[in-house]
Amino acid sequence: AQSVAQPEDQVNVAEGNPLTVKCTYSVSGNPYLFWYVQYPNRGLQFLLKYITGDNLVKGSYGFEAEFNKSQTSFHLKKPSALVSDSALYFCAVRDTGTGANNLFFGTGTRLTVIP
Amino acid sequence: DSGVTQTPKHLITATGQRVTLRCSPRSGDLSVYWYQQSLDQGLQFLIQYYNGEERAKGNILERFSAQQFPDLHSELNLSSLELGDSALYFCASSVSPGTSGGYEQYFGPGTRLTVT
């Protein structure tokens, strides 16, 4: 069965500092991995995905993620955090069941960027 | 704006009642997914439709049902509502899986259901 884990419920970082939000995964077969962000009272916004290819994936709003097969991780990163990056971040993995394309989400990590 | 629309934004109803949530996918997307987000269970997949047919089921209760119409909009029906059904319900859409860029899903703003 597919699953993702986000070990940190909360991450605090100072504005201008690099940020990392952690995610580890467990899948049978090749992983299809995603990051989404949720702002208060809003839906989830797609940030980036890893399907195949380069281990460093670039996404929206300056975010990137590093796929590490040996560590089964897919950490979200940004070189310089903005206060506006404060939000709830979800890692997700695609279901590889027959005909399915739904996502399994982690429990979310609340990122707070401190001015 | 993802291009996925959901109505209503908020819904308050009593236990035992039935409600219908509506979703219109992005133009051209054939797949529609329903998810439930609650504090205790997080984000859970409920059901997927592809071009009018049910494709996959997740943790969807028997009291819940969905359908996708020929114009590709979808409705999620929740009946015999209980207090524990209070949650945020999201609809998402995607192009056909396997199409270039076809694996990510785009989410609507959600419907917040409160059962009293």
Short mmCIF file of N, CA and C in Angstrom, two decimals, chain B:
data_model
loop_
_atom_site.label_atom_id
_atom_site.label_comp_id
_atom_site.label_asym_id
_atom_site.label_seq_id
_atom_site.Cartn_x
_atom_site.Cartn_y
_atom_site.Cartn_z
N ASP B 1 -6.42 30.71 -9.10
CA ASP B 1 -7.67 30.01 -9.40
C ASP B 1 -7.37 28.75 -10.22
N SER B 2 -7.80 27.60 -9.67
CA SER B 2 -7.47 26.32 -10.31
C SER B 2 -8.34 26.02 -11.52
N GLY B 3 -9.50 26.68 -11.62
CA GLY B 3 -10.44 26.36 -12.69
C GLY B 3 -11.49 25.35 -12.28
N VAL B 4 -11.36 24.79 -11.08
CA VAL B 4 -12.35 23.85 -10.55
C VAL B 4 -13.30 24.65 -9.65
N THR B 5 -14.58 24.51 -9.88
CA THR B 5 -15.55 25.24 -9.08
C THR B 5 -16.39 24.28 -8.24
N GLN B 6 -16.75 24.73 -7.05
CA GLN B 6 -17.56 23.93 -6.16
C GLN B 6 -18.64 24.81 -5.55
N THR B 7 -19.83 24.24 -5.44
CA THR B 7 -20.92 24.93 -4.77
C THR B 7 -21.66 23.95 -3.88
N PRO B 8 -22.23 24.41 -2.76
CA PRO B 8 -22.04 25.75 -2.19
C PRO B 8 -20.70 25.84 -1.46
N LYS B 9 -20.34 27.01 -1.01
CA LYS B 9 -19.11 27.17 -0.23
C LYS B 9 -19.30 26.67 1.19
N HIS B 10 -20.47 26.95 1.73
CA HIS B 10 -20.79 26.54 3.10
C HIS B 10 -22.16 25.89 3.11
N LEU B 11 -22.30 24.92 3.99
CA LEU B 11 -23.58 24.23 4.12
C LEU B 11 -23.75 23.86 5.59
N ILE B 12 -24.85 24.28 6.15
CA ILE B 12 -25.16 23.93 7.54
C ILE B 12 -26.48 23.16 7.51
N THR B 13 -26.48 21.99 8.12
CA THR B 13 -27.68 21.17 8.09
C THR B 13 -27.76 20.35 9.37
N ALA B 14 -28.87 19.69 9.56
CA ALA B 14 -29.09 18.93 10.79
C ALA B 14 -28.80 17.45 10.58
N THR B 15 -28.59 16.76 11.68
CA THR B 15 -28.37 15.32 11.59
C THR B 15 -29.57 14.64 10.95
N GLY B 16 -29.29 13.63 10.18
CA GLY B 16 -30.34 12.87 9.50
C GLY B 16 -30.71 13.41 8.14
N GLN B 17 -30.26 14.59 7.82
CA GLN B 17 -30.61 15.20 6.54
C GLN B 17 -29.73 14.69 5.40
N ARG B 18 -30.09 15.14 4.19
CA ARG B 18 -29.34 14.77 2.98
C ARG B 18 -28.93 16.06 2.28
N VAL B 19 -27.70 16.07 1.75
CA VAL B 19 -27.22 17.23 1.01
C VAL B 19 -26.53 16.78 -0.27
N THR B 20 -26.43 17.71 -1.20
CA THR B 20 -25.74 17.45 -2.47
C THR B 20 -24.70 18.53 -2.69
N LEU B 21 -23.48 18.11 -2.92
CA LEU B 21 -22.38 19.02 -3.23
C LEU B 21 -22.08 18.91 -4.72
N ARG B 22 -21.79 20.06 -5.32
CA ARG B 22 -21.60 20.08 -6.76
C ARG B 22 -20.19 20.53 -7.13
N CYS B 23 -19.68 19.95 -8.21
CA CYS B 23 -18.33 20.26 -8.66
C CYS B 23 -18.30 20.35 -10.18
N SER B 24 -17.65 21.38 -10.70
CA SER B 24 -17.39 21.47 -12.13
C SER B 24 -15.88 21.41 -12.34
N PRO B 25 -15.41 20.45 -13.11
CA PRO B 25 -13.95 20.30 -13.30
C PRO B 25 -13.40 21.38 -14.22
N ARG B 26 -12.09 21.42 -14.32
CA ARG B 26 -11.44 22.29 -15.30
C ARG B 26 -11.87 21.89 -16.69
N SER B 27 -11.89 22.87 -17.58
CA SER B 27 -12.27 22.58 -18.95
C SER B 27 -11.33 21.53 -19.54
N GLY B 28 -11.91 20.47 -20.08
CA GLY B 28 -11.12 19.42 -20.71
C GLY B 28 -10.73 18.28 -19.81
N ASP B 29 -10.87 18.44 -18.50
CA ASP B 29 -10.51 17.35 -17.58
C ASP B 29 -11.63 16.33 -17.54
N LEU B 30 -11.27 15.07 -17.67
CA LEU B 30 -12.26 14.00 -17.68
C LEU B 30 -12.41 13.33 -16.32
N SER B 31 -11.38 13.43 -15.49
CA SER B 31 -11.41 12.79 -14.19
C SER B 31 -11.81 13.77 -13.10
N VAL B 32 -12.67 13.29 -12.21
CA VAL B 32 -13.08 14.06 -11.04
C VAL B 32 -12.88 13.20 -9.80
N TYR B 33 -12.35 13.80 -8.77
CA TYR B 33 -12.07 13.12 -7.51
C TYR B 33 -12.75 13.89 -6.38
N TRP B 34 -13.20 13.16 -5.39
CA TRP B 34 -13.74 13.77 -4.18
C TRP B 34 -12.88 13.36 -2.98
N TYR B 35 -12.57 14.37 -2.16
CA TYR B 35 -11.79 14.15 -0.95
C TYR B 35 -12.51 14.79 0.23
N GLN B 36 -12.28 14.21 1.40
CA GLN B 36 -12.81 14.77 2.64
C GLN B 36 -11.63 15.19 3.52
N GLN B 37 -11.70 16.40 4.06
CA GLN B 37 -10.66 16.86 4.96
C GLN B 37 -11.28 17.15 6.33
N SER B 38 -10.84 16.42 7.33
CA SER B 38 -11.31 16.64 8.69
C SER B 38 -10.12 16.68 9.63
N LEU B 39 -10.34 17.24 10.81
CA LEU B 39 -9.24 17.40 11.75
C LEU B 39 -8.70 16.06 12.21
N ASP B 40 -9.61 15.11 12.44
CA ASP B 40 -9.15 13.84 13.01
C ASP B 40 -8.65 12.85 11.96
N GLN B 41 -9.13 12.96 10.73
CA GLN B 41 -8.72 11.96 9.72
C GLN B 41 -7.90 12.54 8.58
N GLY B 42 -7.66 13.83 8.62
CA GLY B 42 -6.84 14.43 7.57
C GLY B 42 -7.55 14.43 6.23
N LEU B 43 -6.77 14.37 5.16
CA LEU B 43 -7.30 14.39 3.79
C LEU B 43 -7.47 12.96 3.31
N GLN B 44 -8.70 12.59 3.02
CA GLN B 44 -8.96 11.22 2.60
C GLN B 44 -9.67 11.20 1.25
N PHE B 45 -9.23 10.31 0.40
CA PHE B 45 -9.86 10.10 -0.89
C PHE B 45 -11.19 9.37 -0.71
N LEU B 46 -12.21 9.86 -1.39
CA LEU B 46 -13.52 9.23 -1.31
C LEU B 46 -13.83 8.41 -2.56
N ILE B 47 -13.80 9.08 -3.73
CA ILE B 47 -14.22 8.39 -4.95
C ILE B 47 -13.72 9.14 -6.16
N GLN B 48 -13.51 8.40 -7.26
CA GLN B 48 -13.06 8.99 -8.52
C GLN B 48 -14.01 8.59 -9.63
N TYR B 49 -14.29 9.53 -10.51
CA TYR B 49 -15.04 9.26 -11.74
C TYR B 49 -14.19 9.67 -12.93
N TYR B 50 -14.32 8.91 -13.98
CA TYR B 50 -13.63 9.21 -15.23
C TYR B 50 -14.64 9.14 -16.36
N ASN B 51 -14.87 10.27 -16.99
CA ASN B 51 -15.76 10.36 -18.14
C ASN B 51 -17.11 9.68 -17.88
N GLY B 52 -17.63 9.92 -16.71
CA GLY B 52 -18.97 9.44 -16.39
C GLY B 52 -19.03 8.12 -15.67
N GLU B 53 -17.90 7.44 -15.56
CA GLU B 53 -17.92 6.12 -14.92
C GLU B 53 -17.07 6.12 -13.65
N GLU B 54 -17.54 5.38 -12.67
CA GLU B 54 -16.77 5.25 -11.44
C GLU B 54 -15.47 4.52 -11.72
N ARG B 55 -14.35 5.09 -11.25
CA ARG B 55 -13.05 4.49 -11.53
C ARG B 55 -12.40 3.88 -10.29
N ALA B 56 -12.56 4.55 -9.16
CA ALA B 56 -11.93 4.05 -7.93
C ALA B 56 -12.70 4.53 -6.72
N LYS B 57 -12.68 3.71 -5.69
CA LYS B 57 -13.34 4.06 -4.43
C LYS B 57 -12.33 4.04 -3.31
N GLY B 58 -12.47 5.01 -2.43
CA GLY B 58 -11.62 5.04 -1.24
C GLY B 58 -12.46 4.81 -0.01
N ASN B 59 -12.24 5.61 1.00
CA ASN B 59 -12.95 5.45 2.27
C ASN B 59 -14.32 6.12 2.24
N ILE B 60 -15.14 5.75 1.29
CA ILE B 60 -16.44 6.39 1.17
C ILE B 60 -17.48 5.54 1.88
N LEU B 61 -18.28 6.19 2.74
CA LEU B 61 -19.31 5.50 3.49
C LEU B 61 -20.45 5.10 2.56
N GLU B 62 -21.20 4.08 2.97
CA GLU B 62 -22.33 3.65 2.16
C GLU B 62 -23.42 4.72 2.09
N ARG B 63 -23.44 5.61 3.07
CA ARG B 63 -24.42 6.70 3.08
C ARG B 63 -24.07 7.78 2.04
N PHE B 64 -22.88 7.69 1.50
CA PHE B 64 -22.43 8.68 0.53
C PHE B 64 -22.45 8.06 -0.87
N SER B 65 -22.77 8.88 -1.86
CA SER B 65 -22.71 8.40 -3.25
C SER B 65 -22.34 9.58 -4.14
N ALA B 66 -21.92 9.27 -5.34
CA ALA B 66 -21.54 10.32 -6.27
C ALA B 66 -21.90 9.91 -7.67
N GLN B 67 -21.89 10.87 -8.56
CA GLN B 67 -22.05 10.58 -9.97
C GLN B 67 -21.41 11.69 -10.79
N GLN B 68 -21.10 11.35 -12.03
CA GLN B 68 -20.56 12.33 -12.97
C GLN B 68 -21.48 12.34 -14.18
N PHE B 69 -21.88 13.53 -14.56
CA PHE B 69 -22.87 13.69 -15.61
C PHE B 69 -22.21 13.84 -16.99
N PRO B 70 -23.01 13.74 -18.06
CA PRO B 70 -22.42 13.86 -19.41
C PRO B 70 -21.65 15.15 -19.64
N ASP B 71 -22.03 16.24 -18.96
CA ASP B 71 -21.26 17.48 -19.15
C ASP B 71 -20.03 17.50 -18.24
N LEU B 72 -19.75 16.41 -17.57
CA LEU B 72 -18.58 16.13 -16.74
C LEU B 72 -18.64 16.74 -15.34
N HIS B 73 -19.69 17.50 -15.03
CA HIS B 73 -19.77 17.96 -13.65
C HIS B 73 -20.13 16.77 -12.77
N SER B 74 -19.83 16.90 -11.49
CA SER B 74 -20.04 15.79 -10.58
C SER B 74 -20.80 16.28 -9.35
N GLU B 75 -21.54 15.36 -8.76
CA GLU B 75 -22.25 15.64 -7.51
C GLU B 75 -21.93 14.57 -6.48
N LEU B 76 -21.75 15.01 -5.26
CA LEU B 76 -21.53 14.11 -4.13
C LEU B 76 -22.74 14.22 -3.23
N ASN B 77 -23.41 13.11 -3.02
CA ASN B 77 -24.61 13.07 -2.20
C ASN B 77 -24.29 12.44 -0.85
N LEU B 78 -24.64 13.17 0.19
CA LEU B 78 -24.39 12.69 1.56
C LEU B 78 -25.73 12.58 2.25
N SER B 79 -26.06 11.40 2.76
CA SER B 79 -27.38 11.20 3.36
C SER B 79 -27.24 10.71 4.80
N SER B 80 -28.37 10.77 5.51
CA SER B 80 -28.42 10.36 6.92
C SER B 80 -27.24 10.95 7.68
N LEU B 81 -27.08 12.25 7.54
CA LEU B 81 -25.89 12.91 8.04
C LEU B 81 -25.74 12.77 9.54
N GLU B 82 -24.48 12.62 9.95
CA GLU B 82 -24.12 12.52 11.36
C GLU B 82 -23.17 13.67 11.70
N LEU B 83 -23.04 13.93 12.99
CA LEU B 83 -22.16 15.01 13.42
C LEU B 83 -20.74 14.82 12.87
N GLY B 84 -20.31 13.59 12.82
CA GLY B 84 -18.96 13.28 12.37
C GLY B 84 -18.72 13.50 10.88
N ASP B 85 -19.78 13.79 10.16
CA ASP B 85 -19.61 14.08 8.73
C ASP B 85 -19.20 15.53 8.48
N SER B 86 -19.23 16.32 9.52
CA SER B 86 -18.79 17.71 9.39
C SER B 86 -17.34 17.74 8.95
N ALA B 87 -17.08 18.41 7.84
CA ALA B 87 -15.74 18.41 7.26
C ALA B 87 -15.72 19.35 6.07
N LEU B 88 -14.54 19.47 5.51
CA LEU B 88 -14.36 20.20 4.26
C LEU B 88 -14.31 19.16 3.15
N TYR B 89 -15.13 19.33 2.14
CA TYR B 89 -15.17 18.37 1.04
C TYR B 89 -14.60 19.05 -0.21
N PHE B 90 -13.57 18.42 -0.75
CA PHE B 90 -12.91 18.95 -1.93
C PHE B 90 -13.21 18.10 -3.15
N CYS B 91 -13.32 18.78 -4.24
CA CYS B 91 -13.35 18.15 -5.54
C CYS B 91 -12.04 18.50 -6.24
N ALA B 92 -11.52 17.57 -7.01
CA ALA B 92 -10.32 17.83 -7.80
C ALA B 92 -10.55 17.25 -9.19
N SER B 93 -9.80 17.76 -10.15
CA SER B 93 -9.90 17.19 -11.50
C SER B 93 -8.51 17.06 -12.12
N SER B 94 -8.43 16.19 -13.11
CA SER B 94 -7.18 16.02 -13.83
C SER B 94 -7.50 15.57 -15.26
N VAL B 95 -6.52 15.71 -16.12
CA VAL B 95 -6.66 15.16 -17.47
C VAL B 95 -6.49 13.65 -17.37
N SER B 96 -6.57 12.98 -18.46
CA SER B 96 -6.43 11.52 -18.45
C SER B 96 -5.06 11.13 -17.95
N PRO B 97 -4.98 10.27 -16.95
CA PRO B 97 -3.68 9.81 -16.47
C PRO B 97 -2.85 9.23 -17.59
N GLY B 98 -1.58 9.59 -17.63
CA GLY B 98 -0.71 9.11 -18.68
C GLY B 98 -0.50 10.17 -19.76
N THR B 99 -1.49 11.07 -19.87
CA THR B 99 -1.30 12.21 -20.76
C THR B 99 -0.20 13.08 -20.16
N SER B 100 0.54 13.75 -20.98
CA SER B 100 1.59 14.61 -20.46
C SER B 100 1.03 15.55 -19.40
N GLY B 101 1.55 15.50 -18.21
CA GLY B 101 1.04 16.33 -17.14
C GLY B 101 -0.25 15.83 -16.56
N GLY B 102 -0.56 14.60 -16.79
CA GLY B 102 -1.88 14.10 -16.42
C GLY B 102 -1.99 13.50 -15.04
N TYR B 103 -0.98 13.61 -14.20
CA TYR B 103 -1.05 12.97 -12.90
C TYR B 103 -1.39 13.93 -11.78
N GLU B 104 -1.08 15.21 -11.95
CA GLU B 104 -1.42 16.12 -10.86
C GLU B 104 -2.89 16.45 -10.92
N GLN B 105 -3.43 16.75 -9.75
CA GLN B 105 -4.84 17.09 -9.63
C GLN B 105 -4.96 18.55 -9.21
N TYR B 106 -6.02 19.17 -9.69
CA TYR B 106 -6.29 20.57 -9.39
C TYR B 106 -7.55 20.63 -8.55
N PHE B 107 -7.43 21.29 -7.42
CA PHE B 107 -8.48 21.27 -6.42
C PHE B 107 -9.37 22.51 -6.46
N GLY B 108 -10.64 22.27 -6.19
CA GLY B 108 -11.56 23.37 -6.00
C GLY B 108 -11.41 23.98 -4.62
N PRO B 109 -12.15 25.04 -4.33
CA PRO B 109 -12.04 25.74 -3.04
C PRO B 109 -12.68 24.99 -1.89
N GLY B 110 -13.48 23.97 -2.20
CA GLY B 110 -14.09 23.16 -1.14
C GLY B 110 -15.46 23.62 -0.72
N THR B 111 -16.19 22.69 -0.13
CA THR B 111 -17.48 22.98 0.52
C THR B 111 -17.33 22.61 1.99
N ARG B 112 -17.58 23.58 2.85
CA ARG B 112 -17.50 23.29 4.29
C ARG B 112 -18.88 22.88 4.78
N LEU B 113 -18.97 21.64 5.20
CA LEU B 113 -20.24 21.09 5.70
C LEU B 113 -20.21 21.07 7.22
N THR B 114 -21.24 21.64 7.80
CA THR B 114 -21.42 21.60 9.25
C THR B 114 -22.73 20.91 9.54
N VAL B 115 -22.65 19.82 10.29
CA VAL B 115 -23.85 19.07 10.68
C VAL B 115 -24.11 19.36 12.15
N THR B 116 -25.31 19.84 12.46
CA THR B 116 -25.63 20.24 13.84
C THR B 116 -26.68 19.31 14.45
#
